[in-house]
Amino acid sequence: MIAVVAADKQLSGWDGFGLAVQAYGKRARETIDWVAGLAAELDRRFMVRLVKGAYWDTEVKRAQERGLADYPVFTRKAMTDLSYMACAERLLALRPRIYPQFATHNALTVASVLERAGGTDGYEFQRLHGMGDPLYAALIEGHAGAAVRTYAPVGVHKDLLAYLVRRLLENGANSSFVSVAADAEVPVAALLKRPAAIVGGPARARNASLPLPSALFGAERRNSAGVEFGHAAALHALIDEMGVHEGVATAASVIDGESAKGQTRVAVSPVDGRRVVGHVIDATPEVADRAMAAAQAGFGAWSRMPADSRATALERAANSLEASRGRFLVLLADEGGKTLDDGVAEIREAVDFLRYYAAQARAGFGAGMVLPGPTGERNTLRHRGRGVFVCISPWNFPLAIFIGQVAAALAAGNAVVAKPAEQTPLVAAEAVRLLHAAGVPAAALQLVVGAGEIGALLVAHRAVAGVAFTGSTPVAWAINRALAAKDGPIVPLIAETGGINAMIVDATALPEQVVDDAVLSAFRSAGQRCSALRLLAVQQDVADRVFAMLAGAARELKLGDPRDPATHIGPVVDGQAQARLLAHISAMRQTATTHYAGVAPTEGFFVAPHIFEIARAGDLDAEVFGPVLHVVRYKANEIEDLLAAIEGTGYGLTLGIHTRIDAAAERIAARLATGNVYVNRNMIGAVVGVQPFGGSGLSGTGPKAGGPDYVRRFGLEQVVSVNTAAAGGNAALLAAEE
Amino acid sequence: MIAVVAADKQLSGWDGFGLAVQAYGKRARETIDWVAGLAAELDRRFMVRLVKGAYWDTEVKRAQERGLADYPVFTRKAMTDLSYMACAERLLALRPRIYPQFATHNALTVASVLERAGGTDGYEFQRLHGMGDPLYAALIEGHAGAAVRTYAPVGVHKDLLAYLVRRLLENGANSSFVSVAADAEVPVAALLKRPAAIVGGPARARNASLPLPSALFGAERRNSAGVEFGHAAALHALIDEMGVHEGVATAASVIDGESAKGQTRVAVSPVDGRRVVGHVIDATPEVADRAMAAAQAGFGAWSRMPADSRATALERAANSLEASRGRFLVLLADEGGKTLDDGVAEIREAVDFLRYYAAQARAGFGAGMVLPGPTGERNTLRHRGRGVFVCISPWNFPLAIFIGQVAAALAAGNAVVAKPAEQTPLVAAEAVRLLHAAGVPAAALQLVVGAGEIGALLVAHRAVAGVAFTGSTPVAWAINRALAAKDGPIVPLIAETGGINAMIVDATALPEQVVDDAVLSAFRSAGQRCSALRLLAVQQDVADRVFAMLAGAARELKLGDPRDPATHIGPVVDGQAQARLLAHISAMRQTATTHYAGVAPTEGFFVAPHIFEIARAGDLDAEVFGPVLHVVRYKANEIEDLLAAIEGTGYGLTLGIHTRIDAAAERIAARLATGNVYVNRNMIGAVVGVQPFGGSGLSGTGPKAGGPDYVRRFGLEQVVSVNTAAAGGNAALLAAEE
């Protein structure tokens, strides 16, 4: 076996950020693993990335987004150079079993390789056509047998644009060898300083200027921990954690910590529609009433607990949730059909909600804000709980939205009666167990399991001090009317509802990125996200190409068991959802142009991805909650009509924009009051505290979940004004130094 | 004429903070004016204060609260000493026409007086019994003819407590002569440094460590300007400003800047129920509809205007309002029966609202808040207008609440349809003229004049994007139901409603302060404030004394023409309100103990103050919107019953607490979710930005008017997430210095 191991040297002298392995033939996989093992030996933090285009800076971003334990790349040139030379030594030592190729324009690296190789046999250098001519001319002159291969990127301007921009950015970097070498003011000795000397020892190995992903939010809160699915060991650990949690779960209402009794129904897996995954006891009206009374009784003590103590309980719950992710991944897949990466993302969101709202409670519900005012008086604005909050959550984020609502209401000092969707009580029941175990008193958090009729009873109850609801717009209307019907305090309703979310792509956009983002936004989670892309509007000039690429990309999506890491799309939540989607698909096949029609497994509640082209944006007038993407063309001069049609849906949840023209993106964002606008990226997966989430119009009331105003909306304001001079004088003024 | 002019020296050596003038006999007033003229000559900033107990530190507070142009007292010892000596020179020069008395324990002052007097004839020194013995012993020894009078406060411990605390605070002050003289480490030369030398020249005359009242809120906004009613010149200037605005005002709906036509009705003064003060044209339903359509059309341009420009227009309106206070004082008195000090306070509140909301718009509705997040991405949270806001305001603050609602809605970028109370369209129409003239586009602010039925049409209109309402709880319910009935976006209702506001007085409270604060809170503005005190609960042990003092204080209140500066209480707003109040009074006289029943003028809509004792706090179960104070006794061990009764009203607007025990005040504030709690002071007159105003329960929805969350509630949130690395690399990371 001979592998060609190319250590890519980029123009900047950033040394490949690891090793790119090119292995060919039948045993390629084995070779790659072997090289990976070698690399792991060299540095525990080192990870071979086989993804094309994985630059160090994008890897840093990815690690932050994924909440990885560390950056899988070196983030400083000297560390990369050091690693590169260590790898080079190993590779050279393995000649002739492998044939290393060293692509570099860094003179020090070339010299170091020559030195370590002890000659010119069994390896080669590579250079980019047009770069490093003097360097390699000198090399060949001094070392007759040295092999230097010249390579060049080949393609048309359009294809190479991103590559060229990248090279420009890198050559402009302060640390680029090419740029430093050209600077007459930099002494040659500085250029020839060895990487080990620059780093200065293991204590300085870490790049102190980049926070670890866990520290992204500073002292306020720890970022949730994620999983690198591309890292076999991490993935296997995750699957192992899930293995111990197989079995049948249970859910029943929980009143003051006691499970309510009643008739049991079975919950089946959406993967096959048969396998029993849980036993559920729905609440009777009497149970719902008891839950409200229990919460009312529990409000006082929880409300009087210092905000800091409430926050601490929520943070304990966050830590405990991270520690028990296996259990929740099983439930999310079994009950909700969630794939593993969706499950991990959802657990992370729930963890983030808990920590973010805990931090908000500390900041807003503690000692209060002292307001400016006249001397001799102290005016303090403080916040407190309202009473009993009813939290009604949907099945599509049975953990994250459930916990998000509950955590916000609890953080503000309310007692909570939580009613999860009838489709997903198992996840909710487990979450309530976890919250209680973490220190949320049983009296402060009551669980009511049941369908919409039970939710209606809760909302109509006289003790309701607030309602948080995520679900459909018509149900939000019904809740709003039930609340308004009562003579009593006007009760806040925090509703997050649907959307007919569009992505607008102009002719300047990068088609590859558009397709990646559109496919992810439309089909991930089987399209069962409020934020999911429903309507892709592409400028006429590039529409044919984009639609063709889209169909190609959709074809690559694998439907199947959500617990298989290779699965992209699991089943939809139940047979009812499936039937509704299939009916829509069937209608669209009659009236629209079909760009792609996937094939779904025959058993279970699967719906395959579909792409339909419709004639006018306005033709899509209802939210289709599944993996069905509608596309439409628009002419550049019709953009205002398109925006008016999007506005005309009445919804305003998410909006994607792909363009290389900043002003165009800003103009569209300013024109539409959409809650979350995403430019040149996908439009799902809003991160707590980073992309506070929620829409306008028919899409919700605000405030945005995971945003700075959310927890305060669950509370009451109180201003306490104290005359501090009442004792006989204004001590502050009398004691003031002149 | 011989006046005794005593220059009071306090124990601390703070030299009387001006001069206390004791003048006796028939020409006392003339003498005082003469001395005041003398003082004014000495220093323009100097003002003779005739109010008992006007210490410099409380005067600083009062000036800040009143928004005076400057502090009417010296705020540094050296400036006071300098002024004292300047005055002393003049007084000594006027011997024997006046007989000056110099009360001091400051050796330097004593020596300076002796020096300036050129002998010991025609004046005397005074000292406090037990203080300054060595000083005056030395004085008499050296100056045989010197007169020294010894004085002493006489009273029981209870009466002198505040005085003693005051003395303790002063003697503890760093600058106290007595305290410095006792310090062996302070050299005698420092003690003898002359005030002029300490001040160091006119440029240092101002105390730089105290902001002027106008600068109380720093760079964010200028404090509104007030009037010192105790200062004859200021009061006369105010009355002169009003004089030029006599006449009959007009009010009609204003659509796109054009006055709507229609039937005219007359508005009469509540002072006599006869004098015509205005002509009013109420809107027809067609006019209301046109106003909504016009606002809808005007929304876009106003919303797109930068927040900074919107804020500037509001600030121009604030300045213009301060400049035209005479006009508004006339209207407020003519249409609303507002006394001059109520009128000035209301204009100030309106000015503060305009400036505060302008500042909030700049802070919250401008470029937006960049949120923390992963590198390579920019997440910005920004706020924008919702659409057409309907603002429905009450008659009791026809200017401040009207402008407050409108300014907040406009600041957030909404177009506004404003409907003032049917009782007070004249003030509102003038305010709209002023706002338009200040730069609020006619299309962005429409005025609809009319009664409740017209308001109902506005609220039910399909174009409503939000409603701000201040008024009764039942009307808020009706609005809420009308909004909920619609299929469309769930529309926010920001409602501020009534209250049954209590003040709790325990046995440790200072009765004099309780009575001052209770009378002001219950009777000022004829009790026609949402915040007004309705139920005074006094601990049994001190109740008899407090009730007797209350009746005595109420007896001193003068009812009459609100434009007479001597008037404390003007008429209630109209005959309907008067009849309702008189019916309540008549019922109470049958069922309650009458502690005080005032007598009202026979013509006009006057209602005299009444004080009724009821048996149980719970007996008062409705808001009585006028000058009727209900009092009740409670036993110390019944405090929880009292709090439960207050909570049981369902309202939670304002609460007063009088106690010398901090922990008791905090316990009550924590126990009741009342929106505004006032400790050891009156409970009305919440100041914008200082005491954000609004209640809980039946008293309103929040957020608090004049608070940090108010303007944002009128807007929508939008998060724009931009992939800044889409161009081909993460420039921020690549360019970062290591």
PDB file of N, CA and C in Angstrom, chain B residues 377-420:
ATOM      1  N   GLU B 377     -20.108  35.858  11.656  1.00  0.00           N
ATOM      2  CA  GLU B 377     -21.533  36.105  11.566  1.00  0.00           C
ATOM      3  C   GLU B 377     -21.825  37.375  12.350  1.00  0.00           C
ATOM      4  N   ARG B 378     -22.779  38.176  11.864  1.00  0.00           N
ATOM      5  CA  ARG B 378     -23.157  39.381  12.594  1.00  0.00           C
ATOM      6  C   ARG B 378     -24.648  39.303  12.872  1.00  0.00           C
ATOM      7  N   ASN B 379     -25.027  39.271  14.134  1.00  0.00           N
ATOM      8  CA  ASN B 379     -26.435  39.179  14.526  1.00  0.00           C
ATOM      9  C   ASN B 379     -26.848  40.473  15.197  1.00  0.00           C
ATOM     10  N   THR B 380     -27.823  41.128  14.609  1.00  0.00           N
ATOM     11  CA  THR B 380     -28.246  42.434  15.108  1.00  0.00           C
ATOM     12  C   THR B 380     -29.724  42.388  15.452  1.00  0.00           C
ATOM     13  N   LEU B 381     -30.024  42.768  16.674  1.00  0.00           N
ATOM     14  CA  LEU B 381     -31.429  42.875  17.107  1.00  0.00           C
ATOM     15  C   LEU B 381     -31.851  44.316  16.962  1.00  0.00           C
ATOM     16  N   ARG B 382     -32.872  44.549  16.160  1.00  0.00           N
ATOM     17  CA  ARG B 382     -33.342  45.920  16.020  1.00  0.00           C
ATOM     18  C   ARG B 382     -34.845  45.985  16.164  1.00  0.00           C
ATOM     19  N   HIS B 383     -35.351  47.186  16.330  1.00  0.00           N
ATOM     20  CA  HIS B 383     -36.773  47.387  16.600  1.00  0.00           C
ATOM     21  C   HIS B 383     -37.351  48.343  15.583  1.00  0.00           C
ATOM     22  N   ARG B 384     -38.632  48.166  15.296  1.00  0.00           N
ATOM     23  CA  ARG B 384     -39.290  48.987  14.285  1.00  0.00           C
ATOM     24  C   ARG B 384     -40.760  49.145  14.636  1.00  0.00           C
ATOM     25  N   GLY B 385     -41.420  50.040  13.950  1.00  0.00           N
ATOM     26  CA  GLY B 385     -42.832  50.297  14.224  1.00  0.00           C
ATOM     27  C   GLY B 385     -43.715  49.131  13.799  1.00  0.00           C
ATOM     28  N   ARG B 386     -44.912  49.091  14.377  1.00  0.00           N
ATOM     29  CA  ARG B 386     -45.848  48.014  14.063  1.00  0.00           C
ATOM     30  C   ARG B 386     -46.826  48.397  12.964  1.00  0.00           C
ATOM     31  N   GLY B 387     -47.206  49.648  12.917  1.00  0.00           N
ATOM     32  CA  GLY B 387     -48.219  50.075  11.964  1.00  0.00           C
ATOM     33  C   GLY B 387     -49.011  51.222  12.577  1.00  0.00           C
ATOM     34  N   VAL B 388     -50.330  51.083  12.587  1.00  0.00           N
ATOM     35  CA  VAL B 388     -51.169  52.150  13.126  1.00  0.00           C
ATOM     36  C   VAL B 388     -51.490  51.865  14.593  1.00  0.00           C
ATOM     37  N   PHE B 389     -51.084  52.764  15.448  1.00  0.00           N
ATOM     38  CA  PHE B 389     -51.414  52.645  16.871  1.00  0.00           C
ATOM     39  C   PHE B 389     -52.575  53.575  17.192  1.00  0.00           C
ATOM     40  N   VAL B 390     -53.585  53.038  17.855  1.00  0.00           N
ATOM     41  CA  VAL B 390     -54.690  53.866  18.335  1.00  0.00           C
ATOM     42  C   VAL B 390     -54.391  54.213  19.793  1.00  0.00           C
ATOM     43  N   CYS B 391     -54.376  55.502  20.104  1.00  0.00           N
ATOM     44  CA  CYS B 391     -54.064  55.968  21.457  1.00  0.00           C
ATOM     45  C   CYS B 391     -55.301  56.636  22.049  1.00  0.00           C
ATOM     46  N   ILE B 392     -55.820  56.047  23.093  1.00  0.00           N
ATOM     47  CA  ILE B 392     -57.050  56.553  23.713  1.00  0.00           C
ATOM     48  C   ILE B 392     -56.715  57.014  25.125  1.00  0.00           C
ATOM     49  N   SER B 393     -56.873  58.307  25.362  1.00  0.00           N
ATOM     50  CA  SER B 393     -56.375  58.870  26.621  1.00  0.00           C
ATOM     51  C   SER B 393     -57.513  59.451  27.450  1.00  0.00           C
ATOM     52  N   PRO B 394     -57.263  59.649  28.727  1.00  0.00           N
ATOM     53  CA  PRO B 394     -58.313  60.084  29.662  1.00  0.00           C
ATOM     54  C   PRO B 394     -58.303  61.604  29.859  1.00  0.00           C
ATOM     55  N   TRP B 395     -59.305  62.087  30.554  1.00  0.00           N
ATOM     56  CA  TRP B 395     -59.425  63.533  30.769  1.00  0.00           C
ATOM     57  C   TRP B 395     -58.602  64.016  31.952  1.00  0.00           C
ATOM     58  N   ASN B 396     -58.157  63.107  32.816  1.00  0.00           N
ATOM     59  CA  ASN B 396     -57.527  63.611  34.048  1.00  0.00           C
ATOM     60  C   ASN B 396     -56.090  64.075  33.833  1.00  0.00           C
ATOM     61  N   PHE B 397     -55.429  63.562  32.799  1.00  0.00           N
ATOM     62  CA  PHE B 397     -54.153  64.147  32.382  1.00  0.00           C
ATOM     63  C   PHE B 397     -54.247  64.391  30.881  1.00  0.00           C
ATOM     64  N   PRO B 398     -55.041  65.385  30.507  1.00  0.00           N
ATOM     65  CA  PRO B 398     -55.379  65.551  29.093  1.00  0.00           C
ATOM     66  C   PRO B 398     -54.167  65.899  28.237  1.00  0.00           C
ATOM     67  N   LEU B 399     -53.112  66.388  28.875  1.00  0.00           N
ATOM     68  CA  LEU B 399     -51.899  66.716  28.129  1.00  0.00           C
ATOM     69  C   LEU B 399     -50.837  65.625  28.311  1.00  0.00           C
ATOM     70  N   ALA B 400     -50.528  65.295  29.552  1.00  0.00           N
ATOM     71  CA  ALA B 400     -49.392  64.414  29.817  1.00  0.00           C
ATOM     72  C   ALA B 400     -49.650  63.000  29.299  1.00  0.00           C
ATOM     73  N   ILE B 401     -50.799  62.427  29.607  1.00  0.00           N
ATOM     74  CA  ILE B 401     -51.043  61.056  29.155  1.00  0.00           C
ATOM     75  C   ILE B 401     -51.292  61.043  27.651  1.00  0.00           C
ATOM     76  N   PHE B 402     -52.021  62.045  27.157  1.00  0.00           N
ATOM     77  CA  PHE B 402     -52.234  62.139  25.712  1.00  0.00           C
ATOM     78  C   PHE B 402     -50.894  62.158  24.975  1.00  0.00           C
ATOM     79  N   ILE B 403     -50.022  63.061  25.402  1.00  0.00           N
ATOM     80  CA  ILE B 403     -48.722  63.186  24.720  1.00  0.00           C
ATOM     81  C   ILE B 403     -47.842  61.976  25.002  1.00  0.00           C
ATOM     82  N   GLY B 404     -47.925  61.434  26.193  1.00  0.00           N
ATOM     83  CA  GLY B 404     -47.103  60.273  26.525  1.00  0.00           C
ATOM     84  C   GLY B 404     -47.387  59.099  25.610  1.00  0.00           C
ATOM     85  N   GLN B 405     -48.652  58.755  25.473  1.00  0.00           N
ATOM     86  CA  GLN B 405     -49.028  57.642  24.590  1.00  0.00           C
ATOM     87  C   GLN B 405     -48.583  57.912  23.153  1.00  0.00           C
ATOM     88  N   VAL B 406     -48.929  59.111  22.685  1.00  0.00           N
ATOM     89  CA  VAL B 406     -48.643  59.454  21.292  1.00  0.00           C
ATOM     90  C   VAL B 406     -47.139  59.457  21.037  1.00  0.00           C
ATOM     91  N   ALA B 407     -46.399  60.050  21.967  1.00  0.00           N
ATOM     92  CA  ALA B 407     -44.952  60.151  21.778  1.00  0.00           C
ATOM     93  C   ALA B 407     -44.302  58.768  21.751  1.00  0.00           C
ATOM     94  N   ALA B 408     -44.749  57.878  22.625  1.00  0.00           N
ATOM     95  CA  ALA B 408     -44.158  56.534  22.648  1.00  0.00           C
ATOM     96  C   ALA B 408     -44.451  55.806  21.339  1.00  0.00           C
ATOM     97  N   ALA B 409     -45.703  55.898  20.891  1.00  0.00           N
ATOM     98  CA  ALA B 409     -46.080  55.215  19.653  1.00  0.00           C
ATOM     99  C   ALA B 409     -45.312  55.795  18.470  1.00  0.00           C
ATOM    100  N   LEU B 410     -45.196  57.105  18.425  1.00  0.00           N
ATOM    101  CA  LEU B 410     -44.457  57.748  17.340  1.00  0.00           C
ATOM    102  C   LEU B 410     -42.968  57.414  17.422  1.00  0.00           C
ATOM    103  N   ALA B 411     -42.428  57.463  18.615  1.00  0.00           N
ATOM    104  CA  ALA B 411     -40.996  57.204  18.786  1.00  0.00           C
ATOM    105  C   ALA B 411     -40.629  55.841  18.220  1.00  0.00           C
ATOM    106  N   ALA B 412     -41.526  54.873  18.416  1.00  0.00           N
ATOM    107  CA  ALA B 412     -41.268  53.511  17.944  1.00  0.00           C
ATOM    108  C   ALA B 412     -41.468  53.379  16.438  1.00  0.00           C
ATOM    109  N   GLY B 413     -41.924  54.423  15.791  1.00  0.00           N
ATOM    110  CA  GLY B 413     -42.080  54.365  14.343  1.00  0.00           C
ATOM    111  C   GLY B 413     -43.477  54.019  13.886  1.00  0.00           C
ATOM    112  N   ASN B 414     -44.442  54.097  14.776  1.00  0.00           N
ATOM    113  CA  ASN B 414     -45.824  53.859  14.380  1.00  0.00           C
ATOM    114  C   ASN B 414     -46.476  55.140  13.879  1.00  0.00           C
ATOM    115  N   ALA B 415     -47.487  54.984  13.039  1.00  0.00           N
ATOM    116  CA  ALA B 415     -48.404  56.081  12.780  1.00  0.00           C
ATOM    117  C   ALA B 415     -49.459  56.026  13.882  1.00  0.00           C
ATOM    118  N   VAL B 416     -50.015  57.180  14.222  1.00  0.00           N
ATOM    119  CA  VAL B 416     -50.908  57.247  15.376  1.00  0.00           C
ATOM    120  C   VAL B 416     -52.248  57.851  15.008  1.00  0.00           C
ATOM    121  N   VAL B 417     -53.296  57.210  15.496  1.00  0.00           N
ATOM    122  CA  VAL B 417     -54.604  57.853  15.530  1.00  0.00           C
ATOM    123  C   VAL B 417     -54.916  58.072  17.007  1.00  0.00           C
ATOM    124  N   ALA B 418     -54.978  59.342  17.400  1.00  0.00           N
ATOM    125  CA  ALA B 418     -55.141  59.667  18.811  1.00  0.00           C
ATOM    126  C   ALA B 418     -56.563  60.122  19.073  1.00  0.00           C
ATOM    127  N   LYS B 419     -57.170  59.499  20.064  1.00  0.00           N
ATOM    128  CA  LYS B 419     -58.512  59.939  20.468  1.00  0.00           C
ATOM    129  C   LYS B 419     -58.472  60.366  21.933  1.00  0.00           C
ATOM    130  N   PRO B 420     -58.544  61.672  22.186  1.00  0.00           N
ATOM    131  CA  PRO B 420     -58.565  62.144  23.572  1.00  0.00           C
ATOM    132  C   PRO B 420     -59.935  61.911  24.186  1.00  0.00           C
TER     133      PRO B 420
END
